[in-house]
């Protein structure tokens, strides 16, 4: 009896192979052949699911976004369940910390995020997806700040658009430093800087 293959599961397995190659050897080495070898498949099998290298890269970017969103949503639920609660500040911090490379999986995600967004600068077909990644992050941060403002955690006169840009830049900068100069920053450093920034917003 022929083996039944779940196409979506196979596509995600190939995306996993893209991630492993990109983290280990750089995105420029994530060719169809190298990815197929990493996934333990023939190149023809990969082409069965992805018509081109660009299609594979776009799917991998979508899959990376999906995984981050799933994790972030798990942090949103307790925040929504505790409006105005005494633990709201720590819940907000934990939510935003999901965007920092505080452990091996999130470090790999930061490496991949940097690789994909850098590639999008010179590969127009990737640019819309990279823009979506940035837009999604900015919108999430803005919702957190506006929610905190409604609950009284941040001042009523907080300049939310400007503070959204500032907080996104802070998160981006911490992640970039952790990826490019890991010996210069620790997970404790990143948490401390994020916590101090959030405190400064509450006292603004």
mmCIF file with all atom_site columns, C-alpha atoms in Angstrom:
data_model
loop_
_atom_site.group_PDB
_atom_site.id
_atom_site.type_symbol
_atom_site.label_atom_id
_atom_site.label_alt_id
_atom_site.label_comp_id
_atom_site.label_asym_id
_atom_site.label_entity_id
_atom_site.label_seq_id
_atom_site.pdbx_PDB_ins_code
_atom_site.Cartn_x
_atom_site.Cartn_y
_atom_site.Cartn_z
_atom_site.occupancy
_atom_site.B_iso_or_equiv
_atom_site.pdbx_formal_charge
_atom_site.auth_seq_id
_atom_site.auth_comp_id
_atom_site.auth_asym_id
_atom_site.auth_atom_id
_atom_site.pdbx_PDB_model_num
ATOM 1   C CA . UNK A 1 1   ? 0.000  0.000  0.000  1.00 0.00 ? 1   UNK A CA 1
ATOM 2   C CA . UNK A 1 2   ? 1.529  3.379  -0.996 1.00 0.00 ? 2   UNK A CA 1
ATOM 3   C CA . UNK A 1 3   ? 2.689  5.611  1.830  1.00 0.00 ? 3   UNK A CA 1
ATOM 4   C CA . UNK A 1 4   ? 0.404  8.595  2.430  1.00 0.00 ? 4   UNK A CA 1
ATOM 5   C CA . UNK A 1 5   ? 2.342  11.836 2.786  1.00 0.00 ? 5   UNK A CA 1
ATOM 6   C CA . UNK A 1 6   ? 0.844  14.962 4.351  1.00 0.00 ? 6   UNK A CA 1
ATOM 7   C CA . UNK A 1 7   ? 1.892  17.684 1.875  1.00 0.00 ? 7   UNK A CA 1
ATOM 8   C CA . UNK A 1 8   ? 1.836  20.473 4.467  1.00 0.00 ? 8   UNK A CA 1
ATOM 9   C CA . UNK A 1 9   ? 3.872  18.420 6.928  1.00 0.00 ? 9   UNK A CA 1
ATOM 10  C CA . UNK A 1 10  ? 6.405  17.671 4.178  1.00 0.00 ? 10  UNK A CA 1
ATOM 11  C CA . UNK A 1 11  ? 6.619  21.335 3.204  1.00 0.00 ? 11  UNK A CA 1
ATOM 12  C CA . UNK A 1 12  ? 7.259  22.270 6.834  1.00 0.00 ? 12  UNK A CA 1
ATOM 13  C CA . UNK A 1 13  ? 9.914  19.563 7.099  1.00 0.00 ? 13  UNK A CA 1
ATOM 14  C CA . UNK A 1 14  ? 11.648 21.084 4.075  1.00 0.00 ? 14  UNK A CA 1
ATOM 15  C CA . UNK A 1 15  ? 11.382 24.522 5.702  1.00 0.00 ? 15  UNK A CA 1
ATOM 16  C CA . UNK A 1 16  ? 13.059 23.036 8.790  1.00 0.00 ? 16  UNK A CA 1
ATOM 17  C CA . UNK A 1 17  ? 15.900 21.927 6.536  1.00 0.00 ? 17  UNK A CA 1
ATOM 18  C CA . UNK A 1 18  ? 16.159 25.475 5.144  1.00 0.00 ? 18  UNK A CA 1
ATOM 19  C CA . UNK A 1 19  ? 16.404 26.794 8.691  1.00 0.00 ? 19  UNK A CA 1
ATOM 20  C CA . UNK A 1 20  ? 19.136 24.348 9.687  1.00 0.00 ? 20  UNK A CA 1
ATOM 21  C CA . UNK A 1 21  ? 21.226 25.089 6.595  1.00 0.00 ? 21  UNK A CA 1
ATOM 22  C CA . UNK A 1 22  ? 20.740 28.858 6.924  1.00 0.00 ? 22  UNK A CA 1
ATOM 23  C CA . UNK A 1 23  ? 21.669 28.927 10.622 1.00 0.00 ? 23  UNK A CA 1
ATOM 24  C CA . UNK A 1 24  ? 24.667 26.673 10.143 1.00 0.00 ? 24  UNK A CA 1
ATOM 25  C CA . UNK A 1 25  ? 26.024 27.766 6.744  1.00 0.00 ? 25  UNK A CA 1
ATOM 26  C CA . UNK A 1 26  ? 24.218 30.984 5.812  1.00 0.00 ? 26  UNK A CA 1
ATOM 27  C CA . UNK A 1 27  ? 21.106 31.561 3.741  1.00 0.00 ? 27  UNK A CA 1
ATOM 28  C CA . UNK A 1 28  ? 23.185 31.865 0.580  1.00 0.00 ? 28  UNK A CA 1
ATOM 29  C CA . UNK A 1 29  ? 23.992 28.152 0.914  1.00 0.00 ? 29  UNK A CA 1
ATOM 30  C CA . UNK A 1 30  ? 20.354 27.097 1.218  1.00 0.00 ? 30  UNK A CA 1
ATOM 31  C CA . UNK A 1 31  ? 20.128 25.951 -2.397 1.00 0.00 ? 31  UNK A CA 1
ATOM 32  C CA . UNK A 1 32  ? 17.497 23.423 -3.459 1.00 0.00 ? 32  UNK A CA 1
ATOM 33  C CA . UNK A 1 33  ? 20.188 20.746 -3.615 1.00 0.00 ? 33  UNK A CA 1
ATOM 34  C CA . UNK A 1 34  ? 21.637 21.513 -0.181 1.00 0.00 ? 34  UNK A CA 1
ATOM 35  C CA . UNK A 1 35  ? 18.199 21.758 1.386  1.00 0.00 ? 35  UNK A CA 1
ATOM 36  C CA . UNK A 1 36  ? 17.132 18.474 -0.200 1.00 0.00 ? 36  UNK A CA 1
ATOM 37  C CA . UNK A 1 37  ? 20.244 16.774 1.144  1.00 0.00 ? 37  UNK A CA 1
ATOM 38  C CA . UNK A 1 38  ? 19.626 18.246 4.604  1.00 0.00 ? 38  UNK A CA 1
ATOM 39  C CA . UNK A 1 39  ? 16.033 16.995 4.514  1.00 0.00 ? 39  UNK A CA 1
ATOM 40  C CA . UNK A 1 40  ? 17.069 13.535 3.312  1.00 0.00 ? 40  UNK A CA 1
ATOM 41  C CA . UNK A 1 41  ? 15.151 13.952 0.052  1.00 0.00 ? 41  UNK A CA 1
ATOM 42  C CA . UNK A 1 42  ? 15.917 13.935 -3.642 1.00 0.00 ? 42  UNK A CA 1
ATOM 43  C CA . UNK A 1 43  ? 15.934 17.338 -5.336 1.00 0.00 ? 43  UNK A CA 1
ATOM 44  C CA . UNK A 1 44  ? 12.991 16.159 -7.432 1.00 0.00 ? 44  UNK A CA 1
ATOM 45  C CA . UNK A 1 45  ? 10.995 15.527 -4.272 1.00 0.00 ? 45  UNK A CA 1
ATOM 46  C CA . UNK A 1 46  ? 11.623 19.076 -3.081 1.00 0.00 ? 46  UNK A CA 1
ATOM 47  C CA . UNK A 1 47  ? 10.613 20.419 -6.501 1.00 0.00 ? 47  UNK A CA 1
ATOM 48  C CA . UNK A 1 48  ? 7.369  18.469 -6.173 1.00 0.00 ? 48  UNK A CA 1
ATOM 49  C CA . UNK A 1 49  ? 6.402  20.771 -3.301 1.00 0.00 ? 49  UNK A CA 1
ATOM 50  C CA . UNK A 1 50  ? 8.181  23.956 -4.389 1.00 0.00 ? 50  UNK A CA 1
ATOM 51  C CA . UNK A 1 51  ? 8.302  25.000 -8.040 1.00 0.00 ? 51  UNK A CA 1
ATOM 52  C CA . UNK A 1 52  ? 11.294 27.294 -7.491 1.00 0.00 ? 52  UNK A CA 1
ATOM 53  C CA . UNK A 1 53  ? 13.882 28.367 -4.986 1.00 0.00 ? 53  UNK A CA 1
ATOM 54  C CA . UNK A 1 54  ? 12.014 31.645 -4.456 1.00 0.00 ? 54  UNK A CA 1
ATOM 55  C CA . UNK A 1 55  ? 8.812  29.767 -3.638 1.00 0.00 ? 55  UNK A CA 1
ATOM 56  C CA . UNK A 1 56  ? 10.719 27.722 -1.079 1.00 0.00 ? 56  UNK A CA 1
ATOM 57  C CA . UNK A 1 57  ? 12.216 30.843 0.509  1.00 0.00 ? 57  UNK A CA 1
ATOM 58  C CA . UNK A 1 58  ? 8.818  32.544 0.697  1.00 0.00 ? 58  UNK A CA 1
ATOM 59  C CA . UNK A 1 59  ? 7.279  29.507 2.342  1.00 0.00 ? 59  UNK A CA 1
ATOM 60  C CA . UNK A 1 60  ? 10.163 29.328 4.827  1.00 0.00 ? 60  UNK A CA 1
ATOM 61  C CA . UNK A 1 61  ? 9.640  32.991 5.716  1.00 0.00 ? 61  UNK A CA 1
ATOM 62  C CA . UNK A 1 62  ? 5.917  32.374 6.234  1.00 0.00 ? 62  UNK A CA 1
ATOM 63  C CA . UNK A 1 63  ? 6.673  29.356 8.397  1.00 0.00 ? 63  UNK A CA 1
ATOM 64  C CA . UNK A 1 64  ? 9.125  31.348 10.509 1.00 0.00 ? 64  UNK A CA 1
ATOM 65  C CA . UNK A 1 65  ? 6.471  34.025 11.008 1.00 0.00 ? 65  UNK A CA 1
ATOM 66  C CA . UNK A 1 66  ? 3.845  31.417 11.899 1.00 0.00 ? 66  UNK A CA 1
ATOM 67  C CA . UNK A 1 67  ? 6.026  29.850 14.589 1.00 0.00 ? 67  UNK A CA 1
ATOM 68  C CA . UNK A 1 68  ? 6.802  33.182 16.215 1.00 0.00 ? 68  UNK A CA 1
ATOM 69  C CA . UNK A 1 69  ? 3.124  34.168 16.107 1.00 0.00 ? 69  UNK A CA 1
ATOM 70  C CA . UNK A 1 70  ? 2.046  30.914 17.771 1.00 0.00 ? 70  UNK A CA 1
ATOM 71  C CA . UNK A 1 71  ? 4.463  31.519 20.624 1.00 0.00 ? 71  UNK A CA 1
ATOM 72  C CA . UNK A 1 72  ? 3.505  35.177 20.982 1.00 0.00 ? 72  UNK A CA 1
ATOM 73  C CA . UNK A 1 73  ? -0.204 34.316 21.055 1.00 0.00 ? 73  UNK A CA 1
ATOM 74  C CA . UNK A 1 74  ? 0.438  31.995 23.982 1.00 0.00 ? 74  UNK A CA 1
ATOM 75  C CA . UNK A 1 75  ? 1.696  35.063 25.878 1.00 0.00 ? 75  UNK A CA 1
ATOM 76  C CA . UNK A 1 76  ? -1.223 37.250 24.823 1.00 0.00 ? 76  UNK A CA 1
ATOM 77  C CA . UNK A 1 77  ? -3.894 35.018 26.380 1.00 0.00 ? 77  UNK A CA 1
ATOM 78  C CA . UNK A 1 78  ? -2.750 35.429 30.029 1.00 0.00 ? 78  UNK A CA 1
ATOM 79  C CA . UNK A 1 79  ? -2.336 39.157 29.398 1.00 0.00 ? 79  UNK A CA 1
ATOM 80  C CA . UNK A 1 80  ? -5.929 39.445 28.199 1.00 0.00 ? 80  UNK A CA 1
ATOM 81  C CA . UNK A 1 81  ? -7.068 37.407 31.197 1.00 0.00 ? 81  UNK A CA 1
ATOM 82  C CA . UNK A 1 82  ? -5.415 39.873 33.609 1.00 0.00 ? 82  UNK A CA 1
ATOM 83  C CA . UNK A 1 83  ? -6.597 43.360 32.610 1.00 0.00 ? 83  UNK A CA 1
ATOM 84  C CA . UNK A 1 84  ? -5.245 45.836 35.118 1.00 0.00 ? 84  UNK A CA 1
ATOM 85  C CA . UNK A 1 85  ? -3.870 43.013 37.266 1.00 0.00 ? 85  UNK A CA 1
ATOM 86  C CA . UNK A 1 86  ? -0.804 43.432 39.476 1.00 0.00 ? 86  UNK A CA 1
ATOM 87  C CA . UNK A 1 87  ? 1.195  41.054 37.285 1.00 0.00 ? 87  UNK A CA 1
ATOM 88  C CA . UNK A 1 88  ? 0.439  42.901 34.043 1.00 0.00 ? 88  UNK A CA 1
ATOM 89  C CA . UNK A 1 89  ? 3.889  44.520 33.874 1.00 0.00 ? 89  UNK A CA 1
ATOM 90  C CA . UNK A 1 90  ? 5.665  41.153 34.055 1.00 0.00 ? 90  UNK A CA 1
ATOM 91  C CA . UNK A 1 91  ? 3.247  39.670 31.496 1.00 0.00 ? 91  UNK A CA 1
ATOM 92  C CA . UNK A 1 92  ? 3.983  42.517 29.083 1.00 0.00 ? 92  UNK A CA 1
ATOM 93  C CA . UNK A 1 93  ? 7.693  41.994 29.595 1.00 0.00 ? 93  UNK A CA 1
ATOM 94  C CA . UNK A 1 94  ? 7.408  38.258 28.899 1.00 0.00 ? 94  UNK A CA 1
ATOM 95  C CA . UNK A 1 95  ? 5.366  38.916 25.771 1.00 0.00 ? 95  UNK A CA 1
ATOM 96  C CA . UNK A 1 96  ? 7.945  41.310 24.344 1.00 0.00 ? 96  UNK A CA 1
ATOM 97  C CA . UNK A 1 97  ? 10.785 39.033 25.445 1.00 0.00 ? 97  UNK A CA 1
ATOM 98  C CA . UNK A 1 98  ? 9.484  36.466 22.970 1.00 0.00 ? 98  UNK A CA 1
ATOM 99  C CA . UNK A 1 99  ? 11.007 38.693 20.291 1.00 0.00 ? 99  UNK A CA 1
ATOM 100 C CA . UNK A 1 100 ? 14.481 38.492 21.842 1.00 0.00 ? 100 UNK A CA 1
ATOM 101 C CA . UNK A 1 101 ? 17.035 35.659 21.353 1.00 0.00 ? 101 UNK A CA 1
ATOM 102 C CA . UNK A 1 102 ? 16.945 34.501 24.973 1.00 0.00 ? 102 UNK A CA 1
ATOM 103 C CA . UNK A 1 103 ? 17.415 30.784 24.249 1.00 0.00 ? 103 UNK A CA 1
ATOM 104 C CA . UNK A 1 104 ? 18.648 28.571 21.415 1.00 0.00 ? 104 UNK A CA 1
ATOM 105 C CA . UNK A 1 105 ? 15.361 28.406 19.428 1.00 0.00 ? 105 UNK A CA 1
ATOM 106 C CA . UNK A 1 106 ? 14.810 32.164 19.631 1.00 0.00 ? 106 UNK A CA 1
ATOM 107 C CA . UNK A 1 107 ? 18.463 32.802 18.798 1.00 0.00 ? 107 UNK A CA 1
ATOM 108 C CA . UNK A 1 108 ? 18.091 30.720 15.645 1.00 0.00 ? 108 UNK A CA 1
ATOM 109 C CA . UNK A 1 109 ? 14.929 32.654 14.788 1.00 0.00 ? 109 UNK A CA 1
ATOM 110 C CA . UNK A 1 110 ? 16.821 35.924 15.166 1.00 0.00 ? 110 UNK A CA 1
ATOM 111 C CA . UNK A 1 111 ? 19.583 34.612 12.885 1.00 0.00 ? 111 UNK A CA 1
ATOM 112 C CA . UNK A 1 112 ? 16.960 33.617 10.314 1.00 0.00 ? 112 UNK A CA 1
ATOM 113 C CA . UNK A 1 113 ? 15.079 36.909 10.621 1.00 0.00 ? 113 UNK A CA 1
ATOM 114 C CA . UNK A 1 114 ? 18.311 38.809 9.949  1.00 0.00 ? 114 UNK A CA 1
ATOM 115 C CA . UNK A 1 115 ? 19.239 36.523 7.041  1.00 0.00 ? 115 UNK A CA 1
ATOM 116 C CA . UNK A 1 116 ? 15.850 36.783 5.337  1.00 0.00 ? 116 UNK A CA 1
ATOM 117 C CA . UNK A 1 117 ? 15.438 40.534 5.772  1.00 0.00 ? 117 UNK A CA 1
ATOM 118 C CA . UNK A 1 118 ? 18.977 41.131 4.514  1.00 0.00 ? 118 UNK A CA 1
ATOM 119 C CA . UNK A 1 119 ? 18.334 38.931 1.482  1.00 0.00 ? 119 UNK A CA 1
ATOM 120 C CA . UNK A 1 120 ? 15.098 40.818 0.791  1.00 0.00 ? 120 UNK A CA 1
ATOM 121 C CA . UNK A 1 121 ? 17.109 43.989 0.246  1.00 0.00 ? 121 UNK A CA 1
ATOM 122 C CA . UNK A 1 122 ? 18.410 42.586 -3.054 1.00 0.00 ? 122 UNK A CA 1
ATOM 123 C CA . UNK A 1 123 ? 15.677 40.025 -3.835 1.00 0.00 ? 123 UNK A CA 1
ATOM 124 C CA . UNK A 1 124 ? 12.454 41.883 -4.674 1.00 0.00 ? 124 UNK A CA 1
ATOM 125 C CA . UNK A 1 125 ? 10.316 38.745 -4.484 1.00 0.00 ? 125 UNK A CA 1
ATOM 126 C CA . UNK A 1 126 ? 11.159 38.440 -0.773 1.00 0.00 ? 126 UNK A CA 1
ATOM 127 C CA . UNK A 1 127 ? 10.580 42.087 0.097  1.00 0.00 ? 127 UNK A CA 1
ATOM 128 C CA . UNK A 1 128 ? 6.795  41.939 0.661  1.00 0.00 ? 128 UNK A CA 1
ATOM 129 C CA . UNK A 1 129 ? 7.190  39.071 3.116  1.00 0.00 ? 129 UNK A CA 1
ATOM 130 C CA . UNK A 1 130 ? 10.023 40.874 4.941  1.00 0.00 ? 130 UNK A CA 1
ATOM 131 C CA . UNK A 1 131 ? 7.843  43.984 5.129  1.00 0.00 ? 131 UNK A CA 1
ATOM 132 C CA . UNK A 1 132 ? 5.060  41.860 6.646  1.00 0.00 ? 132 UNK A CA 1
ATOM 133 C CA . UNK A 1 133 ? 7.452  40.591 9.306  1.00 0.00 ? 133 UNK A CA 1
ATOM 134 C CA . UNK A 1 134 ? 8.370  44.144 10.302 1.00 0.00 ? 134 UNK A CA 1
ATOM 135 C CA . UNK A 1 135 ? 4.780  45.390 10.099 1.00 0.00 ? 135 UNK A CA 1
ATOM 136 C CA . UNK A 1 136 ? 3.493  42.527 12.237 1.00 0.00 ? 136 UNK A CA 1
ATOM 137 C CA . UNK A 1 137 ? 6.079  43.208 14.912 1.00 0.00 ? 137 UNK A CA 1
ATOM 138 C CA . UNK A 1 138 ? 5.369  46.948 14.923 1.00 0.00 ? 138 UNK A CA 1
ATOM 139 C CA . UNK A 1 139 ? 1.604  46.433 15.127 1.00 0.00 ? 139 UNK A CA 1
ATOM 140 C CA . UNK A 1 140 ? 1.962  43.987 17.994 1.00 0.00 ? 140 UNK A CA 1
ATOM 141 C CA . UNK A 1 141 ? 4.172  46.387 19.963 1.00 0.00 ? 141 UNK A CA 1
ATOM 142 C CA . UNK A 1 142 ? 1.730  49.235 19.336 1.00 0.00 ? 142 UNK A CA 1
ATOM 143 C CA . UNK A 1 143 ? -1.195 47.118 20.583 1.00 0.00 ? 143 UNK A CA 1
ATOM 144 C CA . UNK A 1 144 ? 0.751  46.296 23.740 1.00 0.00 ? 144 UNK A CA 1
ATOM 145 C CA . UNK A 1 145 ? 1.459  49.968 24.403 1.00 0.00 ? 145 UNK A CA 1
ATOM 146 C CA . UNK A 1 146 ? -2.101 51.092 23.701 1.00 0.00 ? 146 UNK A CA 1
ATOM 147 C CA . UNK A 1 147 ? -3.477 48.275 25.853 1.00 0.00 ? 147 UNK A CA 1
ATOM 148 C CA . UNK A 1 148 ? -1.186 49.295 28.680 1.00 0.00 ? 148 UNK A CA 1
ATOM 149 C CA . UNK A 1 149 ? -2.296 52.891 28.248 1.00 0.00 ? 149 UNK A CA 1
ATOM 150 C CA . UNK A 1 150 ? -5.976 51.902 28.488 1.00 0.00 ? 150 UNK A CA 1
ATOM 151 C CA . UNK A 1 151 ? -5.296 49.873 31.631 1.00 0.00 ? 151 UNK A CA 1
ATOM 152 C CA . UNK A 1 152 ? -3.417 52.722 33.272 1.00 0.00 ? 152 UNK A CA 1
ATOM 153 C CA . UNK A 1 153 ? -0.015 51.079 33.064 1.00 0.00 ? 153 UNK A CA 1
ATOM 154 C CA . UNK A 1 154 ? 1.331  53.823 30.791 1.00 0.00 ? 154 UNK A CA 1
ATOM 155 C CA . UNK A 1 155 ? 0.567  57.558 30.964 1.00 0.00 ? 155 UNK A CA 1
ATOM 156 C CA . UNK A 1 156 ? -2.412 58.902 29.026 1.00 0.00 ? 156 UNK A CA 1
ATOM 157 C CA . UNK A 1 157 ? -0.182 61.357 27.162 1.00 0.00 ? 157 UNK A CA 1
ATOM 158 C CA . UNK A 1 158 ? 2.294  58.681 26.041 1.00 0.00 ? 158 UNK A CA 1
ATOM 159 C CA . UNK A 1 159 ? 3.257  59.284 22.398 1.00 0.00 ? 159 UNK A CA 1
ATOM 160 C CA . UNK A 1 160 ? 2.369  55.750 21.319 1.00 0.00 ? 160 UNK A CA 1
ATOM 161 C CA . UNK A 1 161 ? 3.491  55.978 17.635 1.00 0.00 ? 161 UNK A CA 1
ATOM 162 C CA . UNK A 1 162 ? 6.899  57.371 18.604 1.00 0.00 ? 162 UNK A CA 1
ATOM 163 C CA . UNK A 1 163 ? 7.307  54.966 21.515 1.00 0.00 ? 163 UNK A CA 1
ATOM 164 C CA . UNK A 1 164 ? 6.342  52.068 19.268 1.00 0.00 ? 164 UNK A CA 1
ATOM 165 C CA . UNK A 1 165 ? 9.181  52.942 16.905 1.00 0.00 ? 165 UNK A CA 1
ATOM 166 C CA . UNK A 1 166 ? 11.571 53.372 19.828 1.00 0.00 ? 166 UNK A CA 1
ATOM 167 C CA . UNK A 1 167 ? 10.649 50.034 21.403 1.00 0.00 ? 167 UNK A CA 1
ATOM 168 C CA . UNK A 1 168 ? 10.855 48.188 18.068 1.00 0.00 ? 168 UNK A CA 1
ATOM 169 C CA . UNK A 1 169 ? 14.288 49.740 17.488 1.00 0.00 ? 169 UNK A CA 1
ATOM 170 C CA . UNK A 1 170 ? 15.351 48.623 20.966 1.00 0.00 ? 170 UNK A CA 1
ATOM 171 C CA . UNK A 1 171 ? 14.210 45.037 20.362 1.00 0.00 ? 171 UNK A CA 1
ATOM 172 C CA . UNK A 1 172 ? 15.825 44.996 16.922 1.00 0.00 ? 172 UNK A CA 1
ATOM 173 C CA . UNK A 1 173 ? 19.081 46.370 18.304 1.00 0.00 ? 173 UNK A CA 1
ATOM 174 C CA . UNK A 1 174 ? 19.263 43.865 21.139 1.00 0.00 ? 174 UNK A CA 1
ATOM 175 C CA . UNK A 1 175 ? 18.560 40.983 18.780 1.00 0.00 ? 175 UNK A CA 1
ATOM 176 C CA . UNK A 1 176 ? 21.097 42.224 16.238 1.00 0.00 ? 176 UNK A CA 1
ATOM 177 C CA . UNK A 1 177 ? 23.807 42.566 18.890 1.00 0.00 ? 177 UNK A CA 1
ATOM 178 C CA . UNK A 1 178 ? 23.061 39.090 20.253 1.00 0.00 ? 178 UNK A CA 1
ATOM 179 C CA . UNK A 1 179 ? 23.383 37.582 16.771 1.00 0.00 ? 179 UNK A CA 1
ATOM 180 C CA . UNK A 1 180 ? 26.428 39.492 15.530 1.00 0.00 ? 180 UNK A CA 1
ATOM 181 C CA . UNK A 1 181 ? 28.325 40.022 18.814 1.00 0.00 ? 181 UNK A CA 1
ATOM 182 C CA . UNK A 1 182 ? 27.098 37.333 21.221 1.00 0.00 ? 182 UNK A CA 1
ATOM 183 C CA . UNK A 1 183 ? 30.093 37.793 23.518 1.00 0.00 ? 183 UNK A CA 1
ATOM 184 C CA . UNK A 1 184 ? 29.071 41.401 24.188 1.00 0.00 ? 184 UNK A CA 1
ATOM 185 C CA . UNK A 1 185 ? 25.576 40.769 25.532 1.00 0.00 ? 185 UNK A CA 1
ATOM 186 C CA . UNK A 1 186 ? 23.920 38.145 27.725 1.00 0.00 ? 186 UNK A CA 1
ATOM 187 C CA . UNK A 1 187 ? 20.314 37.096 28.104 1.00 0.00 ? 187 UNK A CA 1
ATOM 188 C CA . UNK A 1 188 ? 20.300 38.856 31.483 1.00 0.00 ? 188 UNK A CA 1
ATOM 189 C CA . UNK A 1 189 ? 21.531 42.031 29.781 1.00 0.00 ? 189 UNK A CA 1
ATOM 190 C CA . UNK A 1 190 ? 18.703 41.889 27.253 1.00 0.00 ? 190 UNK A CA 1
ATOM 191 C CA . UNK A 1 191 ? 16.060 41.303 29.900 1.00 0.00 ? 191 UNK A CA 1
ATOM 192 C CA . UNK A 1 192 ? 17.443 44.100 32.073 1.00 0.00 ? 192 UNK A CA 1
ATOM 193 C CA . UNK A 1 193 ? 17.456 46.623 29.221 1.00 0.00 ? 193 UNK A CA 1
ATOM 194 C CA . UNK A 1 194 ? 13.897 45.695 28.209 1.00 0.00 ? 194 UNK A CA 1
ATOM 195 C CA . UNK A 1 195 ? 12.693 45.926 31.825 1.00 0.00 ? 195 UNK A CA 1
ATOM 196 C CA . UNK A 1 196 ? 14.343 49.331 32.338 1.00 0.00 ? 196 UNK A CA 1
ATOM 197 C CA . UNK A 1 197 ? 12.811 50.649 29.140 1.00 0.00 ? 197 UNK A CA 1
ATOM 198 C CA . UNK A 1 198 ? 9.308  49.523 30.125 1.00 0.00 ? 198 UNK A CA 1
ATOM 199 C CA . UNK A 1 199 ? 9.768  51.121 33.543 1.00 0.00 ? 199 UNK A CA 1
ATOM 200 C CA . UNK A 1 200 ? 10.786 54.375 31.890 1.00 0.00 ? 200 UNK A CA 1
ATOM 201 C CA . UNK A 1 201 ? 7.595  54.294 29.811 1.00 0.00 ? 201 UNK A CA 1
ATOM 202 C CA . UNK A 1 202 ? 5.462  53.762 32.902 1.00 0.00 ? 202 UNK A CA 1
ATOM 203 C CA . UNK A 1 203 ? 7.098  56.768 34.516 1.00 0.00 ? 203 UNK A CA 1
ATOM 204 C CA . UNK A 1 204 ? 7.052  58.944 31.388 1.00 0.00 ? 204 UNK A CA 1
#
